[in-house]
Amino acid sequence: MSQKNQTLGEFIIENQSSFKYTSGELSRLINSIRLAAKVVNHEVNKAGLVDIIGNYGETNVQGEDQQKLDVYANDKFIQTLTNRNIVCGIASEEEDDFISINSQDENNQNKYIVLIDPLDGSTNIDVNVSVGTIFSVYRRVTPVGTPVTIKDFLQKGSQQVAAGYIIYGTSTMLVYTTGHGVNGFTLNPAMGTFYLSHPDMTFPDEGKIYSVNEGNYVHFPQGIKNYIKYCQMEEGDRPYTSRYIGSLVSDFHRNMIKGGIYLYPTTSKDPNGKLRLLYECNPMAFLAEQANGKASDGFRRIMEVEPTELHQRVPFICGSKNMVEKAEEFMQSL
Ligand code: AHG
Ligand code: MN
Ligand code: MN
């Protein structure tokens, strides 16, 4: 049960027994993410002060320029999870391949793997706009005590045991689920402590916000174009209003609180969409479903998409249930 002034640490301990497997391993994992989040938050807050912004001079595996903070956040999350010997494998949007941890050590009995987008919305750093971190946790499918393989990472989203995000916004929040609803914790920077501020977060069934990069409009599939026109039409509670931050975490967070839909469809430039199934779409889909929302590629439930490669991309429609269903209707009616 949530209580007033409950800290994230207390919440984790109190809810440990509701996890399917109660070895305490998942609690330790969430605790390490909490720790890394605080370190990255400190750095994100300083971004305007020190010469840490700008391109790092490298290109990531998706051919995009890496910003310094991408690299920093990537290193911090990997270091924290590795040093504390919490997981047996990690995959990151910023790494070409997955990382196997202590693969030679038969005593490594860790069961969990983590996938992360260490810094989401990284183009917003230079302009002081919210960014985030997204994480996703699975139980390995190969035997414990052996090196992890690609099979452990290419699991359907429906197999996730936990997922969440950190939003480095006007306040810093950690929002996560272990399959028992979604809870949000706000960092008190003076204390360095996350407090339960948003218990049982849910998307309203209906919303009035649509979030899409309309600059790509001419390249969208006809179903998406028709849905956008529907959003703009004057009828009933429409027109809806448009809000697009360009950071999935921030757009999702606002839509969950206010009611809305986020769309990143296929375009002629990105024929499979832009967002990554494993690092971005699956964790957000798990959170959305746990919060009374929905996530789809227009035709299928995101968490049922069979992954074939680590950096796979997928079209993504996510948010308030009735809005996602309406968008699917437009996609499927052609
Ligand atoms: P990342 O910074 O991890 O590469 O992710 C950016 C993603 C997502 O957060 C955002 O919603 C979307 O890309 C924005 O893309 P456009 O600039 O093409 O709209
Ligand atoms: Mn991202
Ligand atoms: Mn990223």
Short mmCIF file of C-alpha atoms and ligand atoms in Angstrom, two decimals:
data_model
loop_
_atom_site.label_atom_id
_atom_site.label_comp_id
_atom_site.label_asym_id
_atom_site.label_seq_id
_atom_site.Cartn_x
_atom_site.Cartn_y
_atom_site.Cartn_z
CA MET A 1 0.00 0.00 0.00
CA SER A 2 1.30 3.43 -0.84
CA GLN A 3 1.60 5.87 2.03
CA LYS A 4 2.31 9.54 2.41
CA ASN A 5 5.96 10.57 2.01
CA GLN A 6 6.95 7.08 0.97
CA THR A 7 10.38 6.94 -0.62
CA LEU A 8 11.22 4.82 -3.64
CA GLY A 9 13.52 2.72 -1.45
CA GLU A 10 10.69 1.99 0.99
CA PHE A 11 8.27 1.30 -1.84
CA ILE A 12 10.63 -1.23 -3.41
CA ILE A 13 11.05 -3.13 -0.14
CA GLU A 14 7.34 -3.05 0.61
CA ASN A 15 6.38 -4.37 -2.80
CA GLN A 16 9.11 -6.97 -3.16
CA SER A 17 6.81 -9.82 -2.16
CA SER A 18 4.41 -9.05 -5.02
CA PHE A 19 7.06 -9.96 -7.62
CA LYS A 20 6.65 -13.34 -9.21
CA TYR A 21 10.16 -14.41 -8.20
CA THR A 22 11.10 -13.06 -4.82
CA SER A 23 14.86 -13.46 -4.58
CA GLY A 24 15.28 -9.69 -4.17
CA GLU A 25 17.25 -9.53 -7.40
CA LEU A 26 14.70 -7.37 -9.20
CA SER A 27 14.56 -5.01 -6.21
CA ARG A 28 18.33 -4.64 -6.31
CA LEU A 29 18.14 -3.95 -10.02
CA ILE A 30 15.56 -1.16 -9.62
CA ASN A 31 17.72 0.22 -6.82
CA SER A 32 20.75 0.42 -9.11
CA ILE A 33 18.71 2.18 -11.76
CA ARG A 34 17.60 4.65 -9.10
CA LEU A 35 21.24 5.29 -8.22
CA ALA A 36 22.40 5.72 -11.84
CA ALA A 37 19.41 8.01 -12.46
CA LYS A 38 20.55 10.35 -9.71
CA VAL A 39 24.08 10.51 -11.09
CA VAL A 40 22.87 11.17 -14.65
CA ASN A 41 20.36 13.71 -13.37
CA HIS A 42 23.16 15.65 -11.74
CA GLU A 43 25.04 15.76 -15.03
CA VAL A 44 21.97 16.65 -17.11
CA ASN A 45 21.27 19.57 -14.78
CA LYS A 46 24.78 20.90 -15.39
CA ALA A 47 24.54 20.60 -19.17
CA GLY A 48 24.23 24.34 -19.70
CA LEU A 49 27.12 25.17 -17.40
CA VAL A 50 29.99 23.14 -18.64
CA ASP A 51 31.31 22.23 -22.02
CA ILE A 52 29.57 18.92 -22.14
CA ILE A 53 26.99 19.70 -24.79
CA GLY A 54 27.45 19.18 -28.49
CA ASN A 55 28.43 16.23 -30.58
CA TYR A 56 30.86 13.78 -29.12
CA GLY A 57 32.39 13.32 -32.53
CA GLU A 58 31.11 9.79 -32.89
CA THR A 59 28.20 8.30 -34.75
CA ASN A 60 26.07 5.66 -33.04
CA VAL A 61 25.00 2.38 -34.62
CA GLN A 62 21.92 4.03 -36.09
CA GLY A 63 24.07 6.56 -37.95
CA GLU A 64 23.13 9.41 -35.61
CA ASP A 65 25.54 11.84 -34.00
CA GLN A 66 26.17 11.08 -30.36
CA GLN A 67 26.02 13.88 -27.88
CA LYS A 68 28.39 13.83 -24.94
CA LEU A 69 25.61 13.23 -22.47
CA ASP A 70 24.45 10.18 -24.44
CA VAL A 71 27.85 8.67 -23.86
CA TYR A 72 27.95 9.73 -20.24
CA ALA A 73 24.49 8.31 -19.47
CA ASN A 74 25.31 5.12 -21.34
CA ASP A 75 28.52 4.63 -19.33
CA LYS A 76 26.87 5.39 -16.00
CA PHE A 77 23.97 2.98 -16.41
CA ILE A 78 26.24 0.21 -17.70
CA GLN A 79 28.83 0.81 -14.96
CA THR A 80 26.25 0.80 -12.17
CA LEU A 81 24.59 -2.40 -13.35
CA THR A 82 27.93 -4.10 -14.02
CA ASN A 83 29.83 -3.08 -10.87
CA ARG A 84 27.08 -4.17 -8.56
CA ASN A 85 26.85 -7.54 -10.28
CA ILE A 86 23.10 -7.22 -10.64
CA VAL A 87 22.38 -8.51 -14.13
CA CYS A 88 23.85 -11.07 -16.54
CA GLY A 89 23.53 -8.96 -19.69
CA ILE A 90 22.89 -5.45 -20.96
CA ALA A 91 21.96 -4.08 -24.38
CA SER A 92 21.96 -0.36 -25.11
CA GLU A 93 20.82 1.80 -27.98
CA GLU A 94 24.33 3.27 -27.95
CA GLU A 95 26.18 -0.05 -28.24
CA ASP A 96 26.52 -2.16 -31.40
CA ASP A 97 26.20 -5.45 -29.55
CA PHE A 98 24.90 -6.72 -26.23
CA ILE A 99 27.24 -6.97 -23.24
CA SER A 100 27.65 -10.24 -21.39
CA ILE A 101 28.53 -9.79 -17.72
CA ASN A 102 30.84 -12.15 -15.87
CA SER A 103 30.20 -14.69 -18.58
CA GLN A 104 33.16 -16.78 -17.42
CA ASP A 105 31.96 -16.90 -13.83
CA GLU A 106 29.79 -19.92 -13.12
CA ASN A 107 28.86 -18.29 -9.85
CA ASN A 108 27.06 -15.52 -11.66
CA GLN A 109 23.54 -16.69 -10.91
CA ASN A 110 21.90 -13.45 -12.06
CA LYS A 111 18.70 -14.03 -14.00
CA TYR A 112 17.90 -10.64 -15.43
CA ILE A 113 18.95 -8.73 -18.52
CA VAL A 114 18.39 -5.01 -19.08
CA LEU A 115 17.89 -3.02 -22.28
CA ILE A 116 18.32 0.75 -22.16
CA ASP A 117 17.96 3.93 -24.12
CA PRO A 118 20.33 5.88 -21.84
CA LEU A 119 19.39 9.31 -23.15
CA ASP A 120 16.17 9.74 -25.04
CA GLY A 121 15.41 13.01 -26.82
CA SER A 122 19.09 13.90 -26.91
CA THR A 123 18.62 16.68 -29.47
CA ASN A 124 16.80 18.59 -26.71
CA ILE A 125 19.87 18.89 -24.49
CA ASP A 126 21.31 21.92 -26.26
CA VAL A 127 18.06 23.84 -25.81
CA ASN A 128 17.26 23.04 -22.18
CA VAL A 129 14.24 20.85 -22.92
CA SER A 130 13.36 17.62 -21.08
CA VAL A 131 15.17 14.40 -21.89
CA GLY A 132 14.84 10.91 -20.42
CA THR A 133 16.17 7.41 -19.91
CA ILE A 134 14.15 4.30 -20.80
CA PHE A 135 14.76 0.81 -19.40
CA SER A 136 13.33 -2.64 -19.92
CA VAL A 137 13.96 -5.84 -17.91
CA TYR A 138 13.55 -9.51 -18.89
CA ARG A 139 14.41 -12.84 -17.33
CA ARG A 140 17.04 -14.61 -19.39
CA VAL A 141 15.80 -17.62 -21.36
CA THR A 142 19.16 -19.44 -21.57
CA PRO A 143 20.45 -21.33 -18.50
CA VAL A 144 21.68 -19.35 -15.50
CA GLY A 145 25.47 -19.48 -15.05
CA THR A 146 26.19 -19.57 -18.81
CA PRO A 147 27.04 -16.57 -21.03
CA VAL A 148 23.95 -14.74 -22.29
CA THR A 149 23.14 -15.05 -25.99
CA ILE A 150 21.17 -12.95 -28.46
CA LYS A 151 18.14 -15.16 -27.65
CA ASP A 152 17.97 -13.59 -24.20
CA PHE A 153 17.55 -10.15 -25.76
CA LEU A 154 15.21 -10.94 -28.64
CA GLN A 155 12.17 -11.62 -26.49
CA LYS A 156 8.72 -10.27 -27.18
CA GLY A 157 7.70 -7.23 -25.12
CA SER A 158 5.01 -9.32 -23.44
CA GLN A 159 7.83 -11.14 -21.60
CA GLN A 160 9.04 -8.01 -19.80
CA VAL A 161 9.15 -8.23 -16.02
CA ALA A 162 9.74 -4.53 -15.46
CA ALA A 163 10.04 -1.32 -17.46
CA GLY A 164 10.25 2.35 -16.78
CA TYR A 165 11.70 5.73 -17.53
CA ILE A 166 13.38 8.63 -15.86
CA ILE A 167 12.32 12.08 -17.02
CA TYR A 168 14.82 14.87 -16.44
CA GLY A 169 12.28 17.65 -16.60
CA THR A 170 11.27 20.62 -14.49
CA SER A 171 11.34 17.94 -11.81
CA THR A 172 13.14 14.65 -12.20
CA MET A 173 10.87 11.64 -11.97
CA LEU A 174 11.31 7.89 -12.07
CA VAL A 175 8.22 6.08 -13.36
CA TYR A 176 8.12 2.29 -13.51
CA THR A 177 6.08 -0.87 -13.54
CA THR A 178 6.73 -4.46 -12.51
CA GLY A 179 3.40 -5.56 -13.95
CA HIS A 180 1.31 -4.27 -11.04
CA GLY A 181 0.35 -0.84 -12.32
CA VAL A 182 2.53 2.23 -12.82
CA ASN A 183 3.95 4.42 -10.07
CA GLY A 184 5.81 7.70 -10.36
CA PHE A 185 8.44 9.04 -7.94
CA THR A 186 9.71 12.62 -7.87
CA LEU A 187 13.27 13.46 -6.88
CA ASN A 188 13.72 15.93 -4.07
CA PRO A 189 17.07 17.34 -5.21
CA ALA A 190 17.88 18.75 -1.78
CA MET A 191 17.64 15.30 -0.18
CA GLY A 192 18.65 13.19 -3.20
CA THR A 193 15.58 11.07 -2.51
CA PHE A 194 12.75 9.95 -4.80
CA TYR A 195 9.30 10.21 -3.20
CA LEU A 196 6.13 8.50 -4.37
CA SER A 197 4.26 11.42 -5.92
CA HIS A 198 2.12 9.73 -8.58
CA PRO A 199 0.69 6.42 -7.31
CA ASP A 200 -1.26 4.24 -9.78
CA MET A 201 -0.79 6.39 -12.87
CA THR A 202 -3.37 5.86 -15.61
CA PHE A 203 -4.10 7.25 -19.06
CA PRO A 204 -7.60 8.71 -19.30
CA ASP A 205 -9.56 6.60 -21.85
CA GLU A 206 -9.97 9.66 -24.04
CA GLY A 207 -7.63 12.59 -24.56
CA LYS A 208 -7.39 15.78 -26.54
CA ILE A 209 -3.69 15.87 -27.41
CA TYR A 210 -1.99 14.36 -30.44
CA SER A 211 1.81 14.23 -30.63
CA VAL A 212 3.45 13.63 -33.98
CA ASN A 213 6.24 15.21 -36.02
CA GLU A 214 3.99 16.85 -38.61
CA GLY A 215 7.04 17.96 -40.57
CA ASN A 216 7.01 14.43 -41.94
CA TYR A 217 3.32 14.60 -42.88
CA VAL A 218 3.70 14.22 -46.64
CA HIS A 219 5.67 11.00 -46.07
CA PHE A 220 3.11 9.38 -43.74
CA PRO A 221 0.91 6.45 -44.76
CA GLN A 222 -2.60 7.50 -45.87
CA GLY A 223 -4.20 6.00 -42.72
CA ILE A 224 -2.10 8.28 -40.48
CA LYS A 225 -2.81 11.31 -42.67
CA ASN A 226 -6.53 10.58 -42.38
CA TYR A 227 -6.27 10.19 -38.60
CA ILE A 228 -4.43 13.53 -38.27
CA LYS A 229 -7.18 15.21 -40.32
CA TYR A 230 -9.73 13.57 -38.00
CA CYS A 231 -7.88 15.06 -34.99
CA GLN A 232 -8.06 18.50 -36.60
CA MET A 233 -11.72 18.30 -37.62
CA GLU A 234 -14.27 20.42 -35.78
CA GLU A 235 -16.74 17.92 -34.39
CA GLY A 236 -17.71 16.82 -30.87
CA ASP A 237 -14.68 17.35 -28.59
CA ARG A 238 -12.44 18.04 -31.58
CA PRO A 239 -10.27 19.64 -32.84
CA TYR A 240 -7.63 18.15 -30.60
CA THR A 241 -4.57 20.14 -29.71
CA SER A 242 -1.09 19.27 -30.95
CA ARG A 243 1.95 18.95 -28.64
CA TYR A 244 5.29 17.50 -29.72
CA ILE A 245 8.43 17.75 -27.61
CA GLY A 246 10.59 15.42 -29.68
CA SER A 247 11.47 13.33 -26.65
CA LEU A 248 9.33 10.21 -26.44
CA VAL A 249 9.64 10.05 -22.66
CA SER A 250 8.35 13.61 -22.23
CA ASP A 251 5.57 13.29 -24.80
CA PHE A 252 4.45 9.98 -23.25
CA HIS A 253 4.58 11.38 -19.71
CA ARG A 254 2.41 14.39 -20.59
CA ASN A 255 -0.05 12.26 -22.54
CA MET A 256 -0.38 9.76 -19.68
CA ILE A 257 -1.24 12.53 -17.24
CA LYS A 258 -3.48 14.60 -19.52
CA GLY A 259 -4.78 12.05 -22.04
CA GLY A 260 -3.36 11.89 -25.54
CA ILE A 261 -1.77 9.90 -28.32
CA TYR A 262 1.82 9.71 -29.57
CA LEU A 263 2.51 8.62 -33.16
CA TYR A 264 5.78 7.83 -34.93
CA PRO A 265 4.65 6.19 -38.15
CA THR A 266 6.66 4.93 -41.09
CA THR A 267 7.96 7.62 -43.44
CA SER A 268 9.64 7.34 -46.80
CA LYS A 269 12.93 8.16 -45.02
CA ASP A 270 12.34 5.61 -42.25
CA PRO A 271 10.28 2.85 -43.88
CA ASN A 272 10.15 0.88 -40.59
CA GLY A 273 9.54 3.93 -38.44
CA LYS A 274 12.27 5.55 -36.36
CA LEU A 275 11.81 4.27 -32.84
CA ARG A 276 13.52 1.13 -31.61
CA LEU A 277 11.35 -1.78 -30.63
CA LEU A 278 13.56 -3.08 -27.81
CA TYR A 279 14.86 0.12 -26.23
CA GLU A 280 11.90 2.46 -26.69
CA CYS A 281 8.63 0.92 -27.90
CA ASN A 282 8.37 -2.23 -25.76
CA PRO A 283 9.08 -0.55 -22.42
CA MET A 284 6.69 2.31 -23.23
CA ALA A 285 4.08 -0.21 -24.42
CA PHE A 286 4.36 -2.16 -21.14
CA LEU A 287 3.94 1.06 -19.15
CA ALA A 288 1.03 2.15 -21.35
CA GLU A 289 -0.84 -1.15 -20.93
CA GLN A 290 -0.19 -1.15 -17.19
CA ALA A 291 -1.63 2.37 -17.10
CA ASN A 292 -4.89 1.63 -18.90
CA GLY A 293 -3.46 2.74 -22.26
CA LYS A 294 -2.54 0.97 -25.50
CA ALA A 295 0.41 0.60 -27.87
CA SER A 296 0.21 -0.60 -31.45
CA ASP A 297 2.04 -0.49 -34.77
CA GLY A 298 -1.30 0.29 -36.41
CA PHE A 299 -2.17 -3.38 -36.84
CA ARG A 300 -0.64 -5.35 -33.99
CA ARG A 301 -0.06 -5.01 -30.27
CA ILE A 302 3.54 -3.75 -29.95
CA MET A 303 4.36 -6.29 -27.24
CA GLU A 304 3.47 -9.14 -29.63
CA VAL A 305 5.94 -8.06 -32.34
CA GLU A 306 8.59 -10.77 -32.72
CA PRO A 307 12.05 -9.15 -32.48
CA THR A 308 14.59 -10.28 -35.05
CA GLU A 309 17.45 -7.90 -34.32
CA LEU A 310 18.69 -5.74 -31.45
CA HIS A 311 18.28 -2.36 -33.13
CA GLN A 312 15.03 -3.14 -34.92
CA ARG A 313 12.69 -0.22 -35.60
CA VAL A 314 8.93 -0.26 -35.62
CA PRO A 315 6.07 2.21 -36.27
CA PHE A 316 4.64 3.29 -32.91
CA ILE A 317 1.20 4.52 -31.85
CA CYS A 318 0.72 4.79 -28.11
CA GLY A 319 -1.49 6.47 -25.56
CA SER A 320 -5.11 6.74 -24.45
CA LYS A 321 -6.99 3.58 -25.32
CA ASN A 322 -9.83 5.05 -27.38
CA MET A 323 -7.49 7.31 -29.34
CA VAL A 324 -5.13 4.46 -30.25
CA GLU A 325 -8.08 2.32 -31.30
CA LYS A 326 -9.36 5.15 -33.51
CA ALA A 327 -5.94 5.52 -35.17
CA GLU A 328 -5.84 1.74 -35.75
CA GLU A 329 -9.28 1.96 -37.33
CA PHE A 330 -7.97 4.53 -39.82
CA MET A 331 -4.89 2.42 -40.56
CA GLN A 332 -6.89 -0.74 -41.08
CA SER A 333 -9.71 0.75 -43.15
CA LEU A 334 -7.55 1.23 -46.24
P1 AHG B 1 17.00 9.37 -29.12
O1 AHG B 1 17.34 10.72 -28.59
O2 AHG B 1 17.18 8.27 -28.08
O3 AHG B 1 17.69 9.04 -30.41
O4 AHG B 1 15.43 9.29 -29.40
C1 AHG B 1 14.77 10.31 -30.09
C2 AHG B 1 13.45 9.77 -30.53
C3 AHG B 1 12.29 10.03 -29.58
O5 AHG B 1 12.61 10.31 -28.29
C4 AHG B 1 11.59 11.20 -30.21
O6 AHG B 1 10.23 11.18 -29.92
C5 AHG B 1 11.87 11.05 -31.65
O7 AHG B 1 13.10 10.38 -31.74
C6 AHG B 1 11.95 12.38 -32.34
O8 AHG B 1 12.21 12.17 -33.68
P2 AHG B 1 12.00 13.33 -34.75
O9 AHG B 1 13.03 14.36 -34.45
O10 AHG B 1 12.23 12.64 -36.06
O11 AHG B 1 10.60 13.83 -34.62
MN MN B 2 15.25 7.45 -27.76
MN MN B 3 18.93 7.70 -27.01
#
